mmCIF file of C-alpha atoms in Angstrom:
data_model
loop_
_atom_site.group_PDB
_atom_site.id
_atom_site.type_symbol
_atom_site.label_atom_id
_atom_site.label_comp_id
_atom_site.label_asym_id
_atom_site.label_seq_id
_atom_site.Cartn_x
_atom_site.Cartn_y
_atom_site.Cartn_z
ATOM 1 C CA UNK A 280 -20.463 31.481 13.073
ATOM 2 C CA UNK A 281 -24.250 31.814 11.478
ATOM 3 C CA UNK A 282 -25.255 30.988 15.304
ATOM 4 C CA UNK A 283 -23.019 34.185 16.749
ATOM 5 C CA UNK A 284 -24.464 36.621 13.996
ATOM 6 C CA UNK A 285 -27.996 35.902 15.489
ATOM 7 C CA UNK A 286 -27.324 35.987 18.924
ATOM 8 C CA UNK A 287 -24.123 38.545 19.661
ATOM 9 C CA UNK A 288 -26.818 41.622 18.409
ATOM 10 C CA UNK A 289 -29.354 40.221 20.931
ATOM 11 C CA UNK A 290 -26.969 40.342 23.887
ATOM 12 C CA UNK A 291 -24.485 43.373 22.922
ATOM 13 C CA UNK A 292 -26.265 45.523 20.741
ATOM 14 C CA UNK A 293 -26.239 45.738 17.295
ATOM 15 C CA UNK A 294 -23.382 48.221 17.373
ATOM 16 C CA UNK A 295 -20.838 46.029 19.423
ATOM 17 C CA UNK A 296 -21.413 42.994 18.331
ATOM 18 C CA UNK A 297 -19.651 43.053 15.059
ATOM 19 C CA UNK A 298 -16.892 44.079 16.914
ATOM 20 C CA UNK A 299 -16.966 41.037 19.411
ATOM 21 C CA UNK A 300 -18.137 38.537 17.133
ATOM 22 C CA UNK A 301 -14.595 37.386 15.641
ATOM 23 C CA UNK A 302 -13.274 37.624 18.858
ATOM 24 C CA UNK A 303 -15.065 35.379 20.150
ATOM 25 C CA UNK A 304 -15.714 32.850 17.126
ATOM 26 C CA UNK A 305 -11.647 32.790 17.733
ATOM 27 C CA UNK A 306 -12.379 31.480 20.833
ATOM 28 C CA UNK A 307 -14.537 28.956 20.495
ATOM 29 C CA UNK A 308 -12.505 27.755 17.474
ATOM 30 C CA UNK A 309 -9.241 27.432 19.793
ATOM 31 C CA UNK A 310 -11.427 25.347 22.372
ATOM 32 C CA UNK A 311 -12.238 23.066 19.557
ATOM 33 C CA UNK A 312 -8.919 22.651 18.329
ATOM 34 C CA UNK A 313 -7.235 22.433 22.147
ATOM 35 C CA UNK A 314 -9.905 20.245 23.321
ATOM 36 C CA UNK A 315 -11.270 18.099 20.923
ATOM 37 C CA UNK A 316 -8.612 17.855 17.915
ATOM 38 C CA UNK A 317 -10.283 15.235 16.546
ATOM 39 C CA UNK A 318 -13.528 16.768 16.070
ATOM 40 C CA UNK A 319 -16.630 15.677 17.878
ATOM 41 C CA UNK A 320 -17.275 12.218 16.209
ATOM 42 C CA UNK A 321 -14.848 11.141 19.329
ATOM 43 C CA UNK A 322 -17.582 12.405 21.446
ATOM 44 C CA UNK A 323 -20.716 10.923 19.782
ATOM 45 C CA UNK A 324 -18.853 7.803 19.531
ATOM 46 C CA UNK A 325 -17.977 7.247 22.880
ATOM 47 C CA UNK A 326 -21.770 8.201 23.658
ATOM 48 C CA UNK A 327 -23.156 5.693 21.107
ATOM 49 C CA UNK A 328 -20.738 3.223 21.631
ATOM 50 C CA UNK A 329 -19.086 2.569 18.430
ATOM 51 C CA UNK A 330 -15.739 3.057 19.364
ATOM 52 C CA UNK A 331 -13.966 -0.550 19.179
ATOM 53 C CA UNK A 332 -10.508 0.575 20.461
ATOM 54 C CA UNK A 333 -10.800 -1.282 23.410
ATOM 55 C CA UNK A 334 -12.666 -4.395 22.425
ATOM 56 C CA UNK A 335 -10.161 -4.457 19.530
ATOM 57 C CA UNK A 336 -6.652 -4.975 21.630
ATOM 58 C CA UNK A 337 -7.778 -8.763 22.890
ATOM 59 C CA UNK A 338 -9.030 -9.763 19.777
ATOM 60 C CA UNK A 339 -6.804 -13.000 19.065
ATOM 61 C CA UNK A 340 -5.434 -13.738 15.816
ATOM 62 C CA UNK A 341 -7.226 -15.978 12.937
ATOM 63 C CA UNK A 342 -5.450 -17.785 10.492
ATOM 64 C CA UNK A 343 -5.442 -15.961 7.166
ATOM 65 C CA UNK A 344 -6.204 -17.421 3.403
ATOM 66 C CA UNK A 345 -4.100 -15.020 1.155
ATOM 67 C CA UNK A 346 -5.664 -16.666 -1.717
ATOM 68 C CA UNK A 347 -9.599 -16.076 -1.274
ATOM 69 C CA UNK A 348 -11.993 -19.173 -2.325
ATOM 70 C CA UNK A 349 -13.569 -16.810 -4.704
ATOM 71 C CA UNK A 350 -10.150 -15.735 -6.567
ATOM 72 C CA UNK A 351 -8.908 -17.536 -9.260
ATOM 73 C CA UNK A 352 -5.076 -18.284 -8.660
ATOM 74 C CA UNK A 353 -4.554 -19.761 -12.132
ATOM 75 C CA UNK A 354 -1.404 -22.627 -12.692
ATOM 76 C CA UNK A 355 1.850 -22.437 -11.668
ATOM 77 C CA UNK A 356 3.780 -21.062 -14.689
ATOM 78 C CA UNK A 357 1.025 -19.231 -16.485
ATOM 79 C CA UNK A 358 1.186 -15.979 -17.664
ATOM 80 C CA UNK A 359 -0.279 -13.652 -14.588
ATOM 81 C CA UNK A 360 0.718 -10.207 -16.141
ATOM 82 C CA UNK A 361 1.693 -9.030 -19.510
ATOM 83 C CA UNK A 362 3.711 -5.418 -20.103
ATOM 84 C CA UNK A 363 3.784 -4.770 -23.709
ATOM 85 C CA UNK A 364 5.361 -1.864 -24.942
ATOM 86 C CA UNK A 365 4.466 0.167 -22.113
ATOM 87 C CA UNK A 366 5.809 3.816 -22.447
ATOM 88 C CA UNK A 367 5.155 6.905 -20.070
ATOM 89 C CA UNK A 368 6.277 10.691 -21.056
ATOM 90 C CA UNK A 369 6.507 13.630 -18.642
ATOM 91 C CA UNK A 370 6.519 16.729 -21.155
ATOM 92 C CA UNK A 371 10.113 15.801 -22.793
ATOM 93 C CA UNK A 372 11.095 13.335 -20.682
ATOM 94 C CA UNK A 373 10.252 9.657 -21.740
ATOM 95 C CA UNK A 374 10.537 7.988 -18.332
ATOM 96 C CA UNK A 375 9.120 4.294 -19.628
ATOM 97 C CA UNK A 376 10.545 3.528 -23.298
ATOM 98 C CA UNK A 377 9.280 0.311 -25.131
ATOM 99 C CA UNK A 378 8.666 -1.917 -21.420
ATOM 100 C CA UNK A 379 7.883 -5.371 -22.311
ATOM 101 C CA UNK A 380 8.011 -8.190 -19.799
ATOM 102 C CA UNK A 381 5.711 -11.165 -18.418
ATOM 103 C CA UNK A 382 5.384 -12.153 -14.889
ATOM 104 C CA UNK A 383 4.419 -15.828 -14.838
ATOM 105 C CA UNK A 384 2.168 -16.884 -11.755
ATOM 106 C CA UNK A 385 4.059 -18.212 -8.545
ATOM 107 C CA UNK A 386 7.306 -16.542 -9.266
ATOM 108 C CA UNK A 387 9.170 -14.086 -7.623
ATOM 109 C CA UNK A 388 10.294 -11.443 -10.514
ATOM 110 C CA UNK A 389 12.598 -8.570 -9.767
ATOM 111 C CA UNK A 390 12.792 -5.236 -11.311
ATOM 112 C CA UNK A 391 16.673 -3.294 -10.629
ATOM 113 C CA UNK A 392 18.390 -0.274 -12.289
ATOM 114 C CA UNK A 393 20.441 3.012 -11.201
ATOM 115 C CA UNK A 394 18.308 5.703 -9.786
ATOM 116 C CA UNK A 395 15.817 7.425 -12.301
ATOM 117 C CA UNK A 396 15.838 4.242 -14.437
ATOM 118 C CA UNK A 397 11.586 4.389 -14.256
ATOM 119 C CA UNK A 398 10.857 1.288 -11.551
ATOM 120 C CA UNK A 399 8.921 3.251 -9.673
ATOM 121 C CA UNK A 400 6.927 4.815 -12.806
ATOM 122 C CA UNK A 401 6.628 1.188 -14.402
ATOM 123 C CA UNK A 402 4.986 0.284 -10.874
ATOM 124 C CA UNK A 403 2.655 3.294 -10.560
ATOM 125 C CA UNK A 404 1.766 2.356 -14.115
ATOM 126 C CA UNK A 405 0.774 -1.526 -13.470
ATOM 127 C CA UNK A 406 -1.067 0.190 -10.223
ATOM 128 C CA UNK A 407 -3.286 2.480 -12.210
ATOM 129 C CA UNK A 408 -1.535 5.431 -10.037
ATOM 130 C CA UNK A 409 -0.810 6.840 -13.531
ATOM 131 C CA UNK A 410 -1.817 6.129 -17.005
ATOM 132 C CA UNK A 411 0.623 5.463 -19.868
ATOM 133 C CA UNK A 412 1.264 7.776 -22.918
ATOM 134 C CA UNK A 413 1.195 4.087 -24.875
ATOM 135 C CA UNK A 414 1.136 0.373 -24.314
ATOM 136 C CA UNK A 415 -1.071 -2.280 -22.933
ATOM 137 C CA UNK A 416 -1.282 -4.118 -19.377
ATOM 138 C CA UNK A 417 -2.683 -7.264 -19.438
ATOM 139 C CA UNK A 418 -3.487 -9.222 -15.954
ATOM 140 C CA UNK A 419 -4.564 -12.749 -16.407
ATOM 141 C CA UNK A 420 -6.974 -12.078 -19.542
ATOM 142 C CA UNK A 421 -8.374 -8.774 -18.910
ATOM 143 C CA UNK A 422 -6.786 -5.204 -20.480
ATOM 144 C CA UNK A 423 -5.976 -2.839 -17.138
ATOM 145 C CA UNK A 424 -4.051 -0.169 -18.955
ATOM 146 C CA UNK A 425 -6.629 2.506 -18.306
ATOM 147 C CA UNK A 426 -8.587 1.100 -15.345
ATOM 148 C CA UNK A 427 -8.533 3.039 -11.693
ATOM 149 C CA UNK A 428 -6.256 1.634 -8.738
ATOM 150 C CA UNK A 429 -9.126 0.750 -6.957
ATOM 151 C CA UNK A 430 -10.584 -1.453 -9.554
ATOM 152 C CA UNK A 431 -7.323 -2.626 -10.522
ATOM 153 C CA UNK A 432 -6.803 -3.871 -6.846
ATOM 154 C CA UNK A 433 -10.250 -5.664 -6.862
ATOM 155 C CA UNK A 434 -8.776 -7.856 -9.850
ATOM 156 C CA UNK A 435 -6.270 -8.953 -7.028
ATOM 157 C CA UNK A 436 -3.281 -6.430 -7.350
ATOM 158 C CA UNK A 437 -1.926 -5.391 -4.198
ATOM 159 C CA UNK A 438 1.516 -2.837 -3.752
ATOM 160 C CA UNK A 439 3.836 -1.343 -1.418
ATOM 161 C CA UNK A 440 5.169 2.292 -1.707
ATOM 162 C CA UNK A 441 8.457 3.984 -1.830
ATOM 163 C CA UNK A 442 7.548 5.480 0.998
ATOM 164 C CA UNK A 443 5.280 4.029 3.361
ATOM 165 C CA UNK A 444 1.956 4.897 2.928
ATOM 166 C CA UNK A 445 -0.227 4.544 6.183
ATOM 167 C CA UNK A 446 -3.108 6.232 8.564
ATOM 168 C CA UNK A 447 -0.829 7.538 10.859
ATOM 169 C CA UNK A 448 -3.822 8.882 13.061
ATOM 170 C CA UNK A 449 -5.172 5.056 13.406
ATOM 171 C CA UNK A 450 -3.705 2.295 15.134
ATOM 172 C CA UNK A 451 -1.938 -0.606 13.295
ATOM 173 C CA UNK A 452 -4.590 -2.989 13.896
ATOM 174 C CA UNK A 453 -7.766 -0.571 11.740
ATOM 175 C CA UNK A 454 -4.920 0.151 9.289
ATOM 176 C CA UNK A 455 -4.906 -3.773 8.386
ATOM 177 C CA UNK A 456 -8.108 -3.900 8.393
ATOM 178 C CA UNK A 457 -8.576 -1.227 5.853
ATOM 179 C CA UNK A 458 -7.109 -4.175 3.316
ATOM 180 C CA UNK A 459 -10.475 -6.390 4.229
ATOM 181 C CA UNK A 460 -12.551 -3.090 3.368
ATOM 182 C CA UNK A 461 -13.880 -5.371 0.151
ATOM 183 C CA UNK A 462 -14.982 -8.261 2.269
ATOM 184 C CA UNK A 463 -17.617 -6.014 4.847
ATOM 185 C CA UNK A 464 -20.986 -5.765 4.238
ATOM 186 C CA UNK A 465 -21.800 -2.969 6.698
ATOM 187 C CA UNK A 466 -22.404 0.297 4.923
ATOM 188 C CA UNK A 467 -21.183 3.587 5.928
ATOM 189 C CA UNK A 468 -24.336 4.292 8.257
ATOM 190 C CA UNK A 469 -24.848 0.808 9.986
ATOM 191 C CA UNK A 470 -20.931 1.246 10.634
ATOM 192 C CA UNK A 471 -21.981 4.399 12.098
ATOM 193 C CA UNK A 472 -24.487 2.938 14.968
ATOM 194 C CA UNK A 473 -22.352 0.416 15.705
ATOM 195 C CA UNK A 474 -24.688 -2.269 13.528
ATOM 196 C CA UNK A 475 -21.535 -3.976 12.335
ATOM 197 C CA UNK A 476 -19.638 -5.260 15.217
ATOM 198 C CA UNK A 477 -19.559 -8.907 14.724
ATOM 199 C CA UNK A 478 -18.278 -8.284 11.226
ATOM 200 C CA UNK A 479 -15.805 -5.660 12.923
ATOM 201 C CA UNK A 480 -14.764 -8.346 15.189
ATOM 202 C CA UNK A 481 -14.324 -10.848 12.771
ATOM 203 C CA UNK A 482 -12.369 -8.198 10.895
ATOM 204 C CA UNK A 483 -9.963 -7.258 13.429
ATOM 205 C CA UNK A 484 -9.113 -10.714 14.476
ATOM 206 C CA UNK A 485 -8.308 -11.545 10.409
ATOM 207 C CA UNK A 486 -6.016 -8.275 10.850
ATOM 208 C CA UNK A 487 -4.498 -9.094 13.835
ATOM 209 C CA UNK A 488 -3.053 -12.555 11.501
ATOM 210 C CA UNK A 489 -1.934 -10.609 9.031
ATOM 211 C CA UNK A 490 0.045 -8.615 11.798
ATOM 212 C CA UNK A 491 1.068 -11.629 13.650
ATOM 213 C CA UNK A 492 2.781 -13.152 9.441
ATOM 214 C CA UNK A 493 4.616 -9.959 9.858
ATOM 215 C CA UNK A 494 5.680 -9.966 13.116
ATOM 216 C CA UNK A 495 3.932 -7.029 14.100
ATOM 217 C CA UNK A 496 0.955 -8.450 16.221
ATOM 218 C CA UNK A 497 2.601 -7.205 19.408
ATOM 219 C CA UNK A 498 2.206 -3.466 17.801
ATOM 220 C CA UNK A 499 -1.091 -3.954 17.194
ATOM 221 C CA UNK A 500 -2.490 -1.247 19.360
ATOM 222 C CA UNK A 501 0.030 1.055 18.714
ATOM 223 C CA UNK A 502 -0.191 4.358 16.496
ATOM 224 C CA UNK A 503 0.833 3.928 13.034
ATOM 225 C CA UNK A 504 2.485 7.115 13.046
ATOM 226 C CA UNK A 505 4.461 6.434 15.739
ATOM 227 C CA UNK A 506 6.028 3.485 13.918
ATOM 228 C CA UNK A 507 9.692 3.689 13.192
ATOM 229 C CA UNK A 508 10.409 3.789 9.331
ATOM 230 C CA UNK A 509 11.156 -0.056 9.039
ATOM 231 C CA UNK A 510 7.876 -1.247 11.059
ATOM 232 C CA UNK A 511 5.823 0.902 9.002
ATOM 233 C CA UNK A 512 6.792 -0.936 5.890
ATOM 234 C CA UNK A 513 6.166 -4.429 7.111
ATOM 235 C CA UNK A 514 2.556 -2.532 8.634
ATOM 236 C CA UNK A 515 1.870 -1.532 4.833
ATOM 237 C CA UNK A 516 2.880 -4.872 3.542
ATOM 238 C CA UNK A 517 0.732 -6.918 6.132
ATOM 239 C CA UNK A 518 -2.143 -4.373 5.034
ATOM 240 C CA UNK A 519 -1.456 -5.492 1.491
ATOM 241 C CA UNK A 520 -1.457 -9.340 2.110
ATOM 242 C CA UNK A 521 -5.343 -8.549 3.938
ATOM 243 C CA UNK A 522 -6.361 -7.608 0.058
ATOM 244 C CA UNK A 523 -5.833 -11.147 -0.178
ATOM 245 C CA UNK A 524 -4.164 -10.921 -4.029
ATOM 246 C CA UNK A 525 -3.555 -12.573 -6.634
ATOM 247 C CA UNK A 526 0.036 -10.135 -7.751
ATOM 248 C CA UNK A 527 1.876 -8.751 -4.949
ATOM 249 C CA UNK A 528 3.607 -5.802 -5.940
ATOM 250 C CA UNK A 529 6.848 -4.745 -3.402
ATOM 251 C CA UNK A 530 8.071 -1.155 -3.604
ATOM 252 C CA UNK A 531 11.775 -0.865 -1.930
ATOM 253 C CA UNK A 532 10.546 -3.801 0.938
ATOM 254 C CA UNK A 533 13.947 -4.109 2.491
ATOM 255 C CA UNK A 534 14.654 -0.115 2.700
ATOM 256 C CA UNK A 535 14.866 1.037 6.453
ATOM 257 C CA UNK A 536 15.408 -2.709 7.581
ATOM 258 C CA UNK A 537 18.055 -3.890 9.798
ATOM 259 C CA UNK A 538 20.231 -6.563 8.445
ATOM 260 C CA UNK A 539 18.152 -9.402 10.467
ATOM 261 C CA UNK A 540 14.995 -7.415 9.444
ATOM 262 C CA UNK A 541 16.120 -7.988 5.617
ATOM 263 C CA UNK A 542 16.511 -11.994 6.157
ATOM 264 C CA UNK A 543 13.030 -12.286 7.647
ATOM 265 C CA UNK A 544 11.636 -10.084 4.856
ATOM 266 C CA UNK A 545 13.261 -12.666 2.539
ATOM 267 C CA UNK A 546 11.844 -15.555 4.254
ATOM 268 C CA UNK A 547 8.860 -13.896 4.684
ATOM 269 C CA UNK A 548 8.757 -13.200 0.817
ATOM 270 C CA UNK A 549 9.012 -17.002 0.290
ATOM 271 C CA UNK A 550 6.127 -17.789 2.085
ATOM 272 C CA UNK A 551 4.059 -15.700 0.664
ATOM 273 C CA UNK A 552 5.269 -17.066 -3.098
ATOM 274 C CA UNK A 553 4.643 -20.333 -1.434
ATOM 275 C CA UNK A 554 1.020 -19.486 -0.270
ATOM 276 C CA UNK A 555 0.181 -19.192 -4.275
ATOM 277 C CA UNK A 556 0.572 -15.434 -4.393
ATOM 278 C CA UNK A 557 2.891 -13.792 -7.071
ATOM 279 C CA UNK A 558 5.422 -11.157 -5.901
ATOM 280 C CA UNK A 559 6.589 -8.624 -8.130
ATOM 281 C CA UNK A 560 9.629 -6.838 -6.645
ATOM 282 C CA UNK A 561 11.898 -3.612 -6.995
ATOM 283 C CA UNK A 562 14.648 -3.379 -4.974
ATOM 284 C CA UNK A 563 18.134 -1.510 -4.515
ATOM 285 C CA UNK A 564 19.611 -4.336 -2.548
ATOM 286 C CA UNK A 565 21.173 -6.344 -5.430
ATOM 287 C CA UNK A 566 21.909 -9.597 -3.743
ATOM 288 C CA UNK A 567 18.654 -9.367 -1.768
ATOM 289 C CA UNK A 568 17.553 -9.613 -5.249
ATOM 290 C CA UNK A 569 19.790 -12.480 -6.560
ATOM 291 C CA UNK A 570 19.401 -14.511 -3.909
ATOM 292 C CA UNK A 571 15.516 -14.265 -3.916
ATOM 293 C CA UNK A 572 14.409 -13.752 -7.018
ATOM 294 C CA UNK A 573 13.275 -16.325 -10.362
ATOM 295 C CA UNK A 574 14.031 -13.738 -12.807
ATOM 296 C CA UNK A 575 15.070 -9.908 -12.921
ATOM 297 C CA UNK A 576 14.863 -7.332 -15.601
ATOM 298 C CA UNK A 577 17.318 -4.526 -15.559
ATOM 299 C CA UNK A 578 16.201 -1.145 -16.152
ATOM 300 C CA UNK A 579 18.100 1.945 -17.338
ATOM 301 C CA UNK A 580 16.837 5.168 -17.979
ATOM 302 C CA UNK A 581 13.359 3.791 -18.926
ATOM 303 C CA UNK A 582 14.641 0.567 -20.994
ATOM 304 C CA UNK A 583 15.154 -2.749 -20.643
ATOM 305 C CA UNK A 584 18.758 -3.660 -21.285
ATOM 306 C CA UNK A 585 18.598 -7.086 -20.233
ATOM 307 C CA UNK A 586 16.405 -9.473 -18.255
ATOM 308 C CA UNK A 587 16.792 -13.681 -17.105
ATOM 309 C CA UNK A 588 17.736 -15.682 -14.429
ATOM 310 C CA UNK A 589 19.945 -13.713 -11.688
ATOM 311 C CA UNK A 590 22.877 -15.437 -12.783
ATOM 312 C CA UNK A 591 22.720 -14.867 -16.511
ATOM 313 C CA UNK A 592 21.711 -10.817 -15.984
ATOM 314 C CA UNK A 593 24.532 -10.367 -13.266
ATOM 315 C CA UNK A 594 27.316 -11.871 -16.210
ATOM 316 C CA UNK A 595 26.041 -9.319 -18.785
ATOM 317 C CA UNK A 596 28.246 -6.916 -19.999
ATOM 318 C CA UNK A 597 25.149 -4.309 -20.643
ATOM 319 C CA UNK A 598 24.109 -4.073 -16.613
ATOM 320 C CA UNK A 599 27.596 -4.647 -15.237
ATOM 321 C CA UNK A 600 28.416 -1.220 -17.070
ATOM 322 C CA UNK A 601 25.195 0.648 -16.433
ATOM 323 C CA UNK A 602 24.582 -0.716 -12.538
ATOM 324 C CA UNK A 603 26.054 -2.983 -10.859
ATOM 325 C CA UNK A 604 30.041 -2.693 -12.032
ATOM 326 C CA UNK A 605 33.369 -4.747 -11.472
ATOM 327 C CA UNK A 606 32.982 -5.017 -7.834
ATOM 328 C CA UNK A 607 29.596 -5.885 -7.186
ATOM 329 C CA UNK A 608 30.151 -8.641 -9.821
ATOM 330 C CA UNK A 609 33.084 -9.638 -8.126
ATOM 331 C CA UNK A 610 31.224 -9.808 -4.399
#
């Protein structure tokens, strides 16, 4: 617009040109957004060669270590994560009361409740999405309570969301490989000139296994906001196995799935136990959850009421009154 001001005077007169100036800034501004929608960097790319879309669909799959050699797994049965009294208030609403729980490494632990019983708040909480009014989070050794989400997931924590969370503008395949952002080397402006492309390719291939675990490497290409509902969860949970961590934490995994969608995600949940990762899961799907699960704690309206085995907390009296009643028991 600083560009029309000093040349509309010079070809309309100093009296007209204030007139035509918006006019035709409107113009230009529609061409932009009608023509190039994505800005210019498509343009510059294609010129400097940077784009990868193309060498990126026959990239062929590697296999995948979802423990890294530099991670520390720890022993089977340790205590990964601690929760002790963990509580989170929204003005007068105390959404997390008195959370206490451990999570021991290689086990598959289950979080349940009614709606608005705070399993979603105690994950965002873990994540470093929010910050507690009071408690401590312990992972392995170190205190997270107060740490970002981004430092939090370079200790190894990794998470699903409620609702999928993905770069809908990018394909499947680059939103993968956003998860291996911590293992590049390229900065932003080698990236930029294309100085990176052996790492990119190395990249993408480690992507496409995580797609191909997931069942997704035929996707690949495709755009991530195109994905139906389901997909798009098993897209954000192969993009959370390429953070290779140590605590997998699974928002709502089986929401959206079909029924033979839900049995792979079980099986698919076992393997990744097996591969030495710890899953940490919420879930509405109750006998998802007691047929997958080690141990579940039951949730209602911010407390614990009961945790254990699946067996022992389906028999109490506490969470067969507050969730899961006579005839779920009885199923």
């Amino acid at each position: 617009r600083e560009v029309l001001r000093t040349i509309m005077p010079r070809l309309l007169g100093t009296g007209a040109s204030a007139e035509y100036e918006i006019v035709v800034f409107g113009l230009l501004l529609a061409l932009v957004v009608v023509l190039a929608p994505g800005g210019i960097w498509h343009w510059l790319a294609a010129v400097l060669r940077v784009d990868a879309g193309e060498s990126l669909s026959a990239v062929s799959p590697l296999p995948e270590p979802l423990s890294p050699p530099g991670r520390r797994v720890g022993e089977s049965g340790a205590t990964l994560l601690r929760v002790e009294k963990l509580q989170k208030r929204f003005g007068g609403i105390l959404a997390v009361r008195g959370l206490s729980f451990e999570v021991k490494q290689g086990e598959i632990y289950a979080i349940i409740g009614p709606n608005g019983a705070g399993k979603t708040t105690a994950f965002n909480l873990i994540s470093g999405v929010l910050r507690p009014t009071s408690g401590e989070i312990v992972l392995r050794d170190r205190i997270i309570t107060h740490l970002h989400p981004y430092d939090i997931a370079g200790l190894g924590v990794a998470r699903t969301f409620q609702t999928p969370q993905v770069f809908s503008d990018f394909t499947v395949l680059n939103n993968v490989m956003m998860g291996l952002h911590r293992s590049l080397r390229t900065g932003f402006l080698g990236a930029m000139f294309g100085l990176g492309r052996r790492e990119d390719a190395r990249a993408a291939s480690e992507a496409a296994g995580y797609l191909e675990r997931v069942g997704m490497l035929d996707r690949a290409m495709d755009r991530a906001g195109a994905l139906p509902f389901g997909a798009q969860r098993l897209l954000e949970l192969s993009r959370a196995l390429a953070t290779q961590p140590a605590l997998l934490l699974l928002d709502e995994p089986a929401s959206g799935l079909s029924t033979t969608e839900r049995r792979e995600l079980v099986h698919l949940i076992r393997q990744i136990r097996e591969s030495g990762v710890t899953v940490l899961l919420v879930e509405h799907d109750v006998s998802l959850v007691m047929g997958l699960a080690d141990r579940v704690l039951v949730l209602n309206y911010g407390e614990q009421i009961a945790e254990g085995t699946p067996a022992l907390v389906r028999a109490d009296p506490r969470v067969i009154g507050a969730y899961l009643g006579d005839d779920e028991v009885a199923s």
